[in-house]
PDB file of N, CA and C in Angstrom:
ATOM      1  N   MET A 211      -0.702 102.333  63.107  1.00 60.00           N
ATOM      2  CA  MET A 211      -2.162 102.255  63.873  1.00 60.00           C
ATOM      3  C   MET A 211      -3.036 103.218  63.235  1.00 60.00           C
ATOM      4  N   ASP A 212      -4.912 103.463  63.329  1.00 69.00           N
ATOM      5  CA  ASP A 212      -5.722 104.606  62.648  1.00 69.00           C
ATOM      6  C   ASP A 212      -6.763 103.739  63.092  1.00 69.00           C
ATOM      7  N   GLU A 213      -8.037 104.478  63.134  1.00 80.00           N
ATOM      8  CA  GLU A 213      -9.221 104.009  63.794  1.00 80.00           C
ATOM      9  C   GLU A 213      -9.633 103.131  63.427  1.00 80.00           C
ATOM     10  N   TYR A 214      -9.332 101.728  62.995  1.00 92.00           N
ATOM     11  CA  TYR A 214      -9.627 101.149  62.399  1.00 92.00           C
ATOM     12  C   TYR A 214      -8.921  99.774  63.693  1.00 92.00           C
ATOM     13  N   THR A 215      -8.130 100.132  63.961  1.00 95.00           N
ATOM     14  CA  THR A 215      -7.101  99.176  64.391  1.00 95.00           C
ATOM     15  C   THR A 215      -6.520  99.202  65.917  1.00 95.00           C
ATOM     16  N   VAL A 216      -5.596  97.993  66.218  1.00 94.00           N
ATOM     17  CA  VAL A 216      -4.931  98.314  67.562  1.00 94.00           C
ATOM     18  C   VAL A 216      -3.559  98.188  67.343  1.00 94.00           C
ATOM     19  N   ASP A 217      -2.452  98.354  68.006  1.00 94.00           N
ATOM     20  CA  ASP A 217      -1.258  97.356  68.481  1.00 94.00           C
ATOM     21  C   ASP A 217      -1.460  96.962  69.545  1.00 94.00           C
ATOM     22  N   ILE A 218      -1.165  95.669  69.497  1.00 95.00           N
ATOM     23  CA  ILE A 218      -0.729  95.253  70.338  1.00 95.00           C
ATOM     24  C   ILE A 218      -0.052  94.365  70.500  1.00 95.00           C
ATOM     25  N   ILE A 219       1.008  93.449  71.580  1.00 95.00           N
ATOM     26  CA  ILE A 219       1.302  92.210  71.899  1.00 95.00           C
ATOM     27  C   ILE A 219       0.745  91.538  73.322  1.00 95.00           C
ATOM     28  N   THR A 220       1.168  89.929  72.142  1.00 95.00           N
ATOM     29  CA  THR A 220       0.443  89.607  72.821  1.00 95.00           C
ATOM     30  C   THR A 220       1.795  88.335  74.350  1.00 95.00           C
ATOM     31  N   LEU A 221       1.362  87.866  74.750  1.00 92.00           N
ATOM     32  CA  LEU A 221       2.229  86.687  75.108  1.00 92.00           C
ATOM     33  C   LEU A 221       2.306  85.147  74.251  1.00 92.00           C
ATOM     34  N   SER A 222       3.721  84.322  74.488  1.00 92.00           N
ATOM     35  CA  SER A 222       2.926  83.337  74.205  1.00 92.00           C
ATOM     36  C   SER A 222       2.904  82.737  75.519  1.00 92.00           C
ATOM     37  N   GLN A 223       2.788  80.736  75.790  1.00 90.00           N
ATOM     38  CA  GLN A 223       2.167  80.145  76.202  1.00 90.00           C
ATOM     39  C   GLN A 223       3.462  79.430  76.732  1.00 90.00           C
ATOM     40  N   THR A 224       4.010  79.540  75.938  1.00 89.00           N
ATOM     41  CA  THR A 224       5.846  78.762  76.346  1.00 89.00           C
ATOM     42  C   THR A 224       6.533  78.333  77.268  1.00 89.00           C
ATOM     43  N   GLU A 225       7.326  77.669  78.117  1.00 89.00           N
ATOM     44  CA  GLU A 225       7.955  77.176  79.922  1.00 89.00           C
ATOM     45  C   GLU A 225       8.583  78.891  79.427  1.00 89.00           C
ATOM     46  N   LYS A 226       9.455  79.628  78.759  1.00 90.00           N
ATOM     47  CA  LYS A 226       9.982  80.680  78.778  1.00 90.00           C
ATOM     48  C   LYS A 226       9.396  81.256  77.304  1.00 90.00           C
ATOM     49  N   PRO A 227       7.465  82.511  78.100  1.00 90.00           N
ATOM     50  CA  PRO A 227       7.108  83.520  77.047  1.00 90.00           C
ATOM     51  C   PRO A 227       7.845  84.104  76.828  1.00 90.00           C
ATOM     52  N   TRP A 228       7.597  84.428  75.523  1.00 93.00           N
ATOM     53  CA  TRP A 228       7.898  85.723  74.187  1.00 93.00           C
ATOM     54  C   TRP A 228       6.744  86.514  74.403  1.00 93.00           C
ATOM     55  N   LYS A 229       7.669  87.482  73.455  1.00 95.00           N
ATOM     56  CA  LYS A 229       6.663  88.634  73.170  1.00 95.00           C
ATOM     57  C   LYS A 229       6.672  88.818  71.732  1.00 95.00           C
ATOM     58  N   PHE A 230       5.093  89.193  71.645  1.00 95.00           N
ATOM     59  CA  PHE A 230       4.612  89.476  69.558  1.00 95.00           C
ATOM     60  C   PHE A 230       3.932  90.652  69.539  1.00 95.00           C
ATOM     61  N   GLN A 231       4.333  91.313  68.779  1.00 96.00           N
ATOM     62  CA  GLN A 231       3.564  92.645  68.690  1.00 96.00           C
ATOM     63  C   GLN A 231       3.079  92.256  67.512  1.00 96.00           C
ATOM     64  N   LEU A 232       1.601  92.981  67.050  1.00 96.00           N
ATOM     65  CA  LEU A 232       0.877  92.479  66.028  1.00 96.00           C
ATOM     66  C   LEU A 232      -0.309  93.508  65.649  1.00 96.00           C
ATOM     67  N   THR A 233      -0.794  94.213  64.838  1.00 96.00           N
ATOM     68  CA  THR A 233      -1.431  95.268  64.311  1.00 96.00           C
ATOM     69  C   THR A 233      -3.247  94.009  64.811  1.00 96.00           C
ATOM     70  N   ALA A 234      -3.866  94.546  65.404  1.00 97.00           N
ATOM     71  CA  ALA A 234      -5.210  94.075  65.428  1.00 97.00           C
ATOM     72  C   ALA A 234      -6.470  94.731  64.817  1.00 97.00           C
ATOM     73  N   MET A 235      -7.554  94.237  63.791  1.00 96.00           N
ATOM     74  CA  MET A 235      -8.457  95.175  63.487  1.00 96.00           C
ATOM     75  C   MET A 235      -9.869  95.322  64.873  1.00 96.00           C
ATOM     76  N   ILE A 236     -10.056  96.257  65.268  1.00 96.00           N
ATOM     77  CA  ILE A 236     -11.262  96.525  66.019  1.00 96.00           C
ATOM     78  C   ILE A 236     -12.370  96.268  64.869  1.00 96.00           C
ATOM     79  N   ASP A 237     -13.350  95.034  65.692  1.00 94.00           N
ATOM     80  CA  ASP A 237     -14.682  95.129  65.698  1.00 94.00           C
ATOM     81  C   ASP A 237     -15.769  95.006  66.197  1.00 94.00           C
ATOM     82  N   THR A 238     -16.303  96.111  66.305  1.00 93.00           N
ATOM     83  CA  THR A 238     -17.199  96.747  67.193  1.00 93.00           C
ATOM     84  C   THR A 238     -18.643  95.243  67.626  1.00 93.00           C
ATOM     85  N   GLY A 239     -18.414  94.839  65.643  1.00 91.00           N
ATOM     86  CA  GLY A 239     -19.873  94.575  65.745  1.00 91.00           C
ATOM     87  C   GLY A 239     -19.582  93.054  66.003  1.00 91.00           C
ATOM     88  N   ALA A 240     -18.334  92.427  66.672  1.00 91.00           N
ATOM     89  CA  ALA A 240     -17.988  91.144  67.643  1.00 91.00           C
ATOM     90  C   ALA A 240     -17.905  90.775  69.194  1.00 91.00           C
ATOM     91  N   LYS A 241     -19.112  90.201  68.960  1.00 93.00           N
ATOM     92  CA  LYS A 241     -19.097  90.561  70.605  1.00 93.00           C
ATOM     93  C   LYS A 241     -17.648  89.615  71.321  1.00 93.00           C
ATOM     94  N   ARG A 242     -17.092  88.650  70.531  1.00 94.00           N
ATOM     95  CA  ARG A 242     -15.602  87.959  71.301  1.00 94.00           C
ATOM     96  C   ARG A 242     -14.461  88.784  70.315  1.00 94.00           C
ATOM     97  N   SER A 243     -12.922  87.954  70.692  1.00 96.00           N
ATOM     98  CA  SER A 243     -11.798  88.562  69.912  1.00 96.00           C
ATOM     99  C   SER A 243     -12.231  87.320  69.407  1.00 96.00           C
ATOM    100  N   SER A 244     -10.941  87.082  67.871  1.00 96.00           N
ATOM    101  CA  SER A 244     -10.412  85.589  67.650  1.00 96.00           C
ATOM    102  C   SER A 244      -8.908  86.388  66.797  1.00 96.00           C
ATOM    103  N   ILE A 245      -8.701  85.069  66.892  1.00 97.00           N
ATOM    104  CA  ILE A 245      -7.348  85.002  66.666  1.00 97.00           C
ATOM    105  C   ILE A 245      -7.179  84.445  65.253  1.00 97.00           C
ATOM    106  N   ASP A 246      -6.195  84.010  64.826  1.00 97.00           N
ATOM    107  CA  ASP A 246      -5.616  82.892  63.706  1.00 97.00           C
ATOM    108  C   ASP A 246      -5.477  81.939  63.772  1.00 97.00           C
ATOM    109  N   GLU A 247      -5.819  80.678  63.304  1.00 97.00           N
ATOM    110  CA  GLU A 247      -5.557  79.640  63.978  1.00 97.00           C
ATOM    111  C   GLU A 247      -3.806  79.677  63.567  1.00 97.00           C
ATOM    112  N   MET A 248      -3.234  80.060  62.652  1.00 96.00           N
ATOM    113  CA  MET A 248      -1.557  79.743  63.100  1.00 96.00           C
ATOM    114  C   MET A 248      -1.335  80.307  63.804  1.00 96.00           C
ATOM    115  N   LEU A 249      -1.653  81.968  63.986  1.00 96.00           N
ATOM    116  CA  LEU A 249      -1.201  82.389  65.182  1.00 96.00           C
ATOM    117  C   LEU A 249      -0.507  82.138  66.414  1.00 96.00           C
ATOM    118  N   ALA A 250      -2.288  81.293  67.008  1.00 97.00           N
ATOM    119  CA  ALA A 250      -2.542  80.488  68.076  1.00 97.00           C
ATOM    120  C   ALA A 250      -1.410  79.371  68.707  1.00 97.00           C
ATOM    121  N   THR A 251      -1.678  78.891  67.835  1.00 96.00           N
ATOM    122  CA  THR A 251      -0.520  77.850  67.435  1.00 96.00           C
ATOM    123  C   THR A 251       1.001  77.793  68.229  1.00 96.00           C
ATOM    124  N   LEU A 252       1.261  78.776  66.890  1.00 94.00           N
ATOM    125  CA  LEU A 252       2.924  79.529  67.826  1.00 94.00           C
ATOM    126  C   LEU A 252       2.945  79.898  68.542  1.00 94.00           C
ATOM    127  N   LEU A 253       2.074  80.278  69.162  1.00 96.00           N
ATOM    128  CA  LEU A 253       1.623  80.733  70.728  1.00 96.00           C
ATOM    129  C   LEU A 253       1.555  79.920  71.808  1.00 96.00           C
ATOM    130  N   GLN A 254       0.954  79.061  71.149  1.00 95.00           N
ATOM    131  CA  GLN A 254       1.080  77.962  72.151  1.00 95.00           C
ATOM    132  C   GLN A 254      -0.387  78.653  72.908  1.00 95.00           C
ATOM    133  N   LEU A 255      -0.796  78.517  72.648  1.00 95.00           N
ATOM    134  CA  LEU A 255      -2.319  78.814  73.653  1.00 95.00           C
ATOM    135  C   LEU A 255      -3.280  78.600  74.112  1.00 95.00           C
ATOM    136  N   GLU A 256      -3.370  77.810  75.531  1.00 90.00           N
ATOM    137  CA  GLU A 256      -3.949  77.308  76.069  1.00 90.00           C
ATOM    138  C   GLU A 256      -5.173  77.228  75.868  1.00 90.00           C
ATOM    139  N   PRO A 257      -5.843  76.162  75.730  1.00 93.00           N
ATOM    140  CA  PRO A 257      -7.208  75.536  74.929  1.00 93.00           C
ATOM    141  C   PRO A 257      -8.091  75.228  76.053  1.00 93.00           C
ATOM    142  N   VAL A 258      -9.219  76.493  76.471  1.00 96.00           N
ATOM    143  CA  VAL A 258      -9.804  76.264  77.243  1.00 96.00           C
ATOM    144  C   VAL A 258     -11.804  75.521  76.670  1.00 96.00           C
ATOM    145  N   GLY A 259     -11.899  75.307  75.925  1.00 96.00           N
ATOM    146  CA  GLY A 259     -13.260  75.041  75.294  1.00 96.00           C
ATOM    147  C   GLY A 259     -13.764  75.003  73.818  1.00 96.00           C
ATOM    148  N   GLU A 260     -14.203  74.933  73.570  1.00 96.00           N
ATOM    149  CA  GLU A 260     -15.435  75.477  72.434  1.00 96.00           C
ATOM    150  C   GLU A 260     -16.330  76.406  72.499  1.00 96.00           C
ATOM    151  N   ILE A 261     -17.090  77.146  71.440  1.00 94.00           N
ATOM    152  CA  ILE A 261     -17.481  78.068  71.647  1.00 94.00           C
ATOM    153  C   ILE A 261     -18.186  78.127  70.315  1.00 94.00           C
ATOM    154  N   LYS A 262     -19.899  78.285  70.070  1.00 92.00           N
ATOM    155  CA  LYS A 262     -20.063  78.252  68.594  1.00 92.00           C
ATOM    156  C   LYS A 262     -20.567  79.297  68.373  1.00 92.00           C
ATOM    157  N   VAL A 263     -20.981  80.185  66.984  1.00 85.00           N
ATOM    158  CA  VAL A 263     -20.304  81.916  67.087  1.00 85.00           C
ATOM    159  C   VAL A 263     -21.321  81.855  65.303  1.00 85.00           C
ATOM    160  N   SER A 264     -21.522  82.768  65.469  1.00 82.00           N
ATOM    161  CA  SER A 264     -22.612  82.795  64.424  1.00 82.00           C
ATOM    162  C   SER A 264     -22.258  84.343  63.872  1.00 82.00           C
ATOM    163  N   ASN A 265     -22.160  84.218  62.379  1.00 75.00           N
ATOM    164  CA  ASN A 265     -21.123  85.409  61.505  1.00 75.00           C
ATOM    165  C   ASN A 265     -21.666  84.989  59.736  1.00 75.00           C
ATOM    166  N   ALA A 266     -20.903  85.871  59.173  1.00 76.00           N
ATOM    167  CA  ALA A 266     -21.160  85.879  57.588  1.00 76.00           C
ATOM    168  C   ALA A 266     -21.397  84.777  56.547  1.00 76.00           C
ATOM    169  N   MET A 267     -20.939  83.675  57.662  1.00 74.00           N
ATOM    170  CA  MET A 267     -20.537  82.054  56.780  1.00 74.00           C
ATOM    171  C   MET A 267     -21.693  81.292  57.550  1.00 74.00           C
ATOM    172  N   GLY A 268     -22.027  81.572  58.413  1.00 83.00           N
ATOM    173  CA  GLY A 268     -22.974  81.245  59.237  1.00 83.00           C
ATOM    174  C   GLY A 268     -22.704  80.775  60.354  1.00 83.00           C
ATOM    175  N   LYS A 269     -22.865  79.046  60.749  1.00 90.00           N
ATOM    176  CA  LYS A 269     -23.026  78.989  62.247  1.00 90.00           C
ATOM    177  C   LYS A 269     -21.496  78.174  62.139  1.00 90.00           C
ATOM    178  N   GLN A 270     -21.177  78.410  63.402  1.00 88.00           N
ATOM    179  CA  GLN A 270     -19.609  77.588  63.424  1.00 88.00           C
ATOM    180  C   GLN A 270     -19.037  77.449  64.740  1.00 88.00           C
ATOM    181  N   GLU A 271     -18.776  75.946  64.975  1.00 93.00           N
ATOM    182  CA  GLU A 271     -17.780  75.975  67.005  1.00 93.00           C
ATOM    183  C   GLU A 271     -16.458  76.122  66.198  1.00 93.00           C
ATOM    184  N   ARG A 272     -16.369  76.705  67.458  1.00 94.00           N
ATOM    185  CA  ARG A 272     -14.306  77.292  67.472  1.00 94.00           C
ATOM    186  C   ARG A 272     -14.038  76.589  68.694  1.00 94.00           C
ATOM    187  N   PRO A 273     -12.593  76.330  68.319  1.00 96.00           N
ATOM    188  CA  PRO A 273     -11.824  76.553  70.249  1.00 96.00           C
ATOM    189  C   PRO A 273     -11.709  77.809  70.000  1.00 96.00           C
ATOM    190  N   LEU A 274     -11.616  77.991  72.012  1.00 97.00           N
ATOM    191  CA  LEU A 274     -11.340  78.899  72.777  1.00 97.00           C
ATOM    192  C   LEU A 274     -10.182  78.637  73.752  1.00 97.00           C
ATOM    193  N   VAL A 275      -9.476  79.737  72.954  1.00 97.00           N
ATOM    194  CA  VAL A 275      -8.202  80.128  73.902  1.00 97.00           C
ATOM    195  C   VAL A 275      -8.104  81.400  75.138  1.00 97.00           C
ATOM    196  N   LYS A 276      -7.053  81.023  75.806  1.00 95.00           N
ATOM    197  CA  LYS A 276      -6.380  81.764  76.381  1.00 95.00           C
ATOM    198  C   LYS A 276      -5.439  82.535  76.175  1.00 95.00           C
ATOM    199  N   ILE A 277      -4.920  84.119  76.445  1.00 95.00           N
ATOM    200  CA  ILE A 277      -4.503  84.659  75.263  1.00 95.00           C
ATOM    201  C   ILE A 277      -4.540  86.149  76.392  1.00 95.00           C
ATOM    202  N   LYS A 278      -2.821  86.650  76.804  1.00 93.00           N
ATOM    203  CA  LYS A 278      -2.906  88.084  77.056  1.00 93.00           C
ATOM    204  C   LYS A 278      -2.624  88.909  76.310  1.00 93.00           C
ATOM    205  N   ILE A 279      -2.983  89.599  76.804  1.00 93.00           N
ATOM    206  CA  ILE A 279      -2.834  90.542  75.637  1.00 93.00           C
ATOM    207  C   ILE A 279      -2.384  92.462  76.395  1.00 93.00           C
ATOM    208  N   ILE A 280      -0.722  93.272  76.080  1.00 94.00           N
ATOM    209  CA  ILE A 280      -0.509  94.151  76.816  1.00 94.00           C
ATOM    210  C   ILE A 280      -1.151  95.490  75.388  1.00 94.00           C
ATOM    211  N   HIS A 281      -1.023  96.512  75.946  1.00 93.00           N
ATOM    212  CA  HIS A 281      -2.211  97.568  75.495  1.00 93.00           C
ATOM    213  C   HIS A 281      -2.103  99.018  76.261  1.00 93.00           C
ATOM    214  N   ASP A 282      -1.183  99.967  75.531  1.00 90.00           N
ATOM    215  CA  ASP A 282      -1.191 100.538  76.802  1.00 90.00           C
ATOM    216  C   ASP A 282      -0.719 100.838  77.802  1.00 90.00           C
ATOM    217  N   ASP A 283       0.432  99.293  78.125  1.00 92.00           N
ATOM    218  CA  ASP A 283       1.217  99.214  78.864  1.00 92.00           C
ATOM    219  C   ASP A 283       0.151  98.650  80.007  1.00 92.00           C
ATOM    220  N   ARG A 284      -0.839  98.302  79.940  1.00 94.00           N
ATOM    221  CA  ARG A 284      -1.918  97.374  80.578  1.00 94.00           C
ATOM    222  C   ARG A 284      -1.819  96.073  80.260  1.00 94.00           C
ATOM    223  N   GLU A 285      -2.675  94.789  81.174  1.00 93.00           N
ATOM    224  CA  GLU A 285      -2.014  93.570  80.945  1.00 93.00           C
ATOM    225  C   GLU A 285      -4.013  93.241  80.705  1.00 93.00           C
ATOM    226  N   TYR A 286      -4.104  93.050  80.239  1.00 94.00           N
ATOM    227  CA  TYR A 286      -5.323  91.972  79.818  1.00 94.00           C
ATOM    228  C   TYR A 286      -6.084  90.505  79.520  1.00 94.00           C
ATOM    229  N   GLU A 287      -6.950  89.743  80.579  1.00 94.00           N
ATOM    230  CA  GLU A 287      -6.193  87.808  79.605  1.00 94.00           C
ATOM    231  C   GLU A 287      -8.335  88.226  79.115  1.00 94.00           C
ATOM    232  N   LEU A 288      -8.068  87.913  78.276  1.00 95.00           N
ATOM    233  CA  LEU A 288      -9.056  87.239  77.606  1.00 95.00           C
ATOM    234  C   LEU A 288      -9.275  85.859  76.697  1.00 95.00           C
ATOM    235  N   GLU A 289     -10.438  85.340  76.589  1.00 96.00           N
ATOM    236  CA  GLU A 289     -11.030  83.883  75.983  1.00 96.00           C
ATOM    237  C   GLU A 289     -10.949  84.112  75.024  1.00 96.00           C
ATOM    238  N   VAL A 290     -10.357  83.742  73.939  1.00 97.00           N
ATOM    239  CA  VAL A 290     -10.617  84.316  72.442  1.00 97.00           C
ATOM    240  C   VAL A 290     -10.922  83.278  71.402  1.00 97.00           C
ATOM    241  N   SER A 291     -11.868  83.403  70.414  1.00 96.00           N
ATOM    242  CA  SER A 291     -12.164  82.605  69.074  1.00 96.00           C
ATOM    243  C   SER A 291     -11.238  82.055  68.210  1.00 96.00           C
ATOM    244  N   VAL A 292     -10.275  80.875  68.210  1.00 97.00           N
ATOM    245  CA  VAL A 292      -9.579  80.556  67.383  1.00 97.00           C
ATOM    246  C   VAL A 292     -10.430  80.009  65.822  1.00 97.00           C
ATOM    247  N   THR A 293      -9.582  81.143  64.834  1.00 94.00           N
ATOM    248  CA  THR A 293     -10.358  80.305  63.518  1.00 94.00           C
ATOM    249  C   THR A 293      -9.128  80.779  62.434  1.00 94.00           C
ATOM    250  N   ASP A 294      -9.513  80.492  60.529  1.00 94.00           N
ATOM    251  CA  ASP A 294      -7.984  80.511  59.787  1.00 94.00           C
ATOM    252  C   ASP A 294      -8.682  81.907  59.378  1.00 94.00           C
ATOM    253  N   ARG A 295      -7.487  82.679  59.878  1.00 94.00           N
ATOM    254  CA  ARG A 295      -7.765  83.903  59.346  1.00 94.00           C
ATOM    255  C   ARG A 295      -6.635  84.217  58.640  1.00 94.00           C
ATOM    256  N   SER A 296      -6.389  83.434  57.758  1.00 93.00           N
ATOM    257  CA  SER A 296      -4.853  83.253  56.227  1.00 93.00           C
ATOM    258  C   SER A 296      -5.645  84.514  55.475  1.00 93.00           C
ATOM    259  N   GLN A 297      -6.527  84.505  55.325  1.00 93.00           N
ATOM    260  CA  GLN A 297      -6.555  84.893  54.054  1.00 93.00           C
ATOM    261  C   GLN A 297      -7.283  86.867  54.153  1.00 93.00           C
ATOM    262  N   LEU A 298      -7.247  86.884  55.638  1.00 93.00           N
ATOM    263  CA  LEU A 298      -8.047  88.654  56.456  1.00 93.00           C
ATOM    264  C   LEU A 298      -6.701  89.354  56.010  1.00 93.00           C
ATOM    265  N   SER A 299      -6.539  90.509  56.440  1.00 94.00           N
ATOM    266  CA  SER A 299      -5.621  91.791  56.667  1.00 94.00           C
ATOM    267  C   SER A 299      -5.171  91.060  57.534  1.00 94.00           C
ATOM    268  N   TYR A 300      -5.817  91.277  59.169  1.00 96.00           N
ATOM    269  CA  TYR A 300      -5.183  90.979  60.214  1.00 96.00           C
ATOM    270  C   TYR A 300      -5.013  89.666  60.455  1.00 96.00           C
ATOM    271  N   PRO A 301      -4.648  88.987  61.521  1.00 97.00           N
ATOM    272  CA  PRO A 301      -4.575  87.748  62.144  1.00 97.00           C
ATOM    273  C   PRO A 301      -4.849  87.584  63.261  1.00 97.00           C
ATOM    274  N   MET A 302      -5.874  88.831  63.618  1.00 97.00           N
ATOM    275  CA  MET A 302      -6.522  89.110  65.352  1.00 97.00           C
ATOM    276  C   MET A 302      -7.570  90.242  64.987  1.00 97.00           C
ATOM    277  N   ILE A 303      -8.688  90.346  65.352  1.00 96.00           N
ATOM    278  CA  ILE A 303      -9.652  91.239  65.569  1.00 96.00           C
ATOM    279  C   ILE A 303      -9.543  90.292  67.163  1.00 96.00           C
ATOM    280  N   VAL A 304     -10.059  92.841  67.654  1.00 97.00           N
ATOM    281  CA  VAL A 304     -10.725  92.476  68.979  1.00 97.00           C
ATOM    282  C   VAL A 304     -11.887  93.322  69.233  1.00 97.00           C
ATOM    283  N   GLY A 305     -12.903  92.513  69.821  1.00 96.00           N
ATOM    284  CA  GLY A 305     -14.316  92.721  70.065  1.00 96.00           C
ATOM    285  C   GLY A 305     -14.411  93.238  71.240  1.00 96.00           C
ATOM    286  N   ARG A 306     -16.048  93.438  71.497  1.00 95.00           N
ATOM    287  CA  ARG A 306     -16.762  94.279  72.463  1.00 95.00           C
ATOM    288  C   ARG A 306     -15.974  94.012  73.859  1.00 95.00           C
ATOM    289  N   ASP A 307     -16.092  92.280  73.928  1.00 95.00           N
ATOM    290  CA  ASP A 307     -15.033  91.947  75.392  1.00 95.00           C
ATOM    291  C   ASP A 307     -13.495  92.321  75.480  1.00 95.00           C
ATOM    292  N   PHE A 308     -12.817  92.951  74.897  1.00 96.00           N
ATOM    293  CA  PHE A 308     -11.274  93.416  74.599  1.00 96.00           C
ATOM    294  C   PHE A 308     -11.997  94.679  74.620  1.00 96.00           C
ATOM    295  N   LEU A 309     -12.568  95.085  74.098  1.00 94.00           N
ATOM    296  CA  LEU A 309     -13.254  96.791  74.172  1.00 94.00           C
ATOM    297  C   LEU A 309     -14.011  97.376  75.461  1.00 94.00           C
ATOM    298  N   GLU A 310     -14.873  96.948  76.443  1.00 93.00           N
ATOM    299  CA  GLU A 310     -15.328  97.054  77.262  1.00 93.00           C
ATOM    300  C   GLU A 310     -13.978  96.929  78.949  1.00 93.00           C
ATOM    301  N   LEU A 311     -13.243  95.545  78.472  1.00 92.00           N
ATOM    302  CA  LEU A 311     -12.172  95.908  79.037  1.00 92.00           C
ATOM    303  C   LEU A 311     -11.372  96.977  79.701  1.00 92.00           C
ATOM    304  N   TRP A 312     -10.866  97.558  78.176  1.00 89.00           N
ATOM    305  CA  TRP A 312      -9.713  98.772  77.997  1.00 89.00           C
ATOM    306  C   TRP A 312     -10.224 100.448  78.245  1.00 89.00           C
ATOM    307  N   LYS A 313     -12.169  99.978  77.755  1.00 85.00           N
ATOM    308  CA  LYS A 313     -12.360 101.486  78.078  1.00 85.00           C
ATOM    309  C   LYS A 313     -12.572 101.598  79.751  1.00 85.00           C
ATOM    310  N   SER A 314     -13.217 100.364  80.682  1.00 85.00           N
ATOM    311  CA  SER A 314     -13.046 100.143  82.846  1.00 85.00           C
ATOM    312  C   SER A 314     -11.790 101.104  82.587  1.00 85.00           C
ATOM    313  N   ASN A 315     -10.462 100.775  82.288  1.00 75.00           N
ATOM    314  CA  ASN A 315      -9.449 101.602  82.607  1.00 75.00           C
ATOM    315  C   ASN A 315      -8.385 102.582  83.121  1.00 75.00           C
TER     316      ASN A 315
END
């Protein structure tokens, strides 16, 4: 972990949940956290709707999923957007939604 990343554990939403450890990039410019679509599928994350996102690629509609994140032995529940991050360095970014929860603990 460096100043631009955070090590987290996330839980699958399978009948018998299992843990998956990963390094996520911290993106203070992102209002909402985002996860790679393949990882979201693997973890069987529960869909909760869609959201419109504006970024460097323009405007997109993305699915939203619920996710549980464990960091520093604390559990956080978030709704994160799902997108193809396969060409990027990190399978997940944590945005201000996570950072605000983390800061308040």
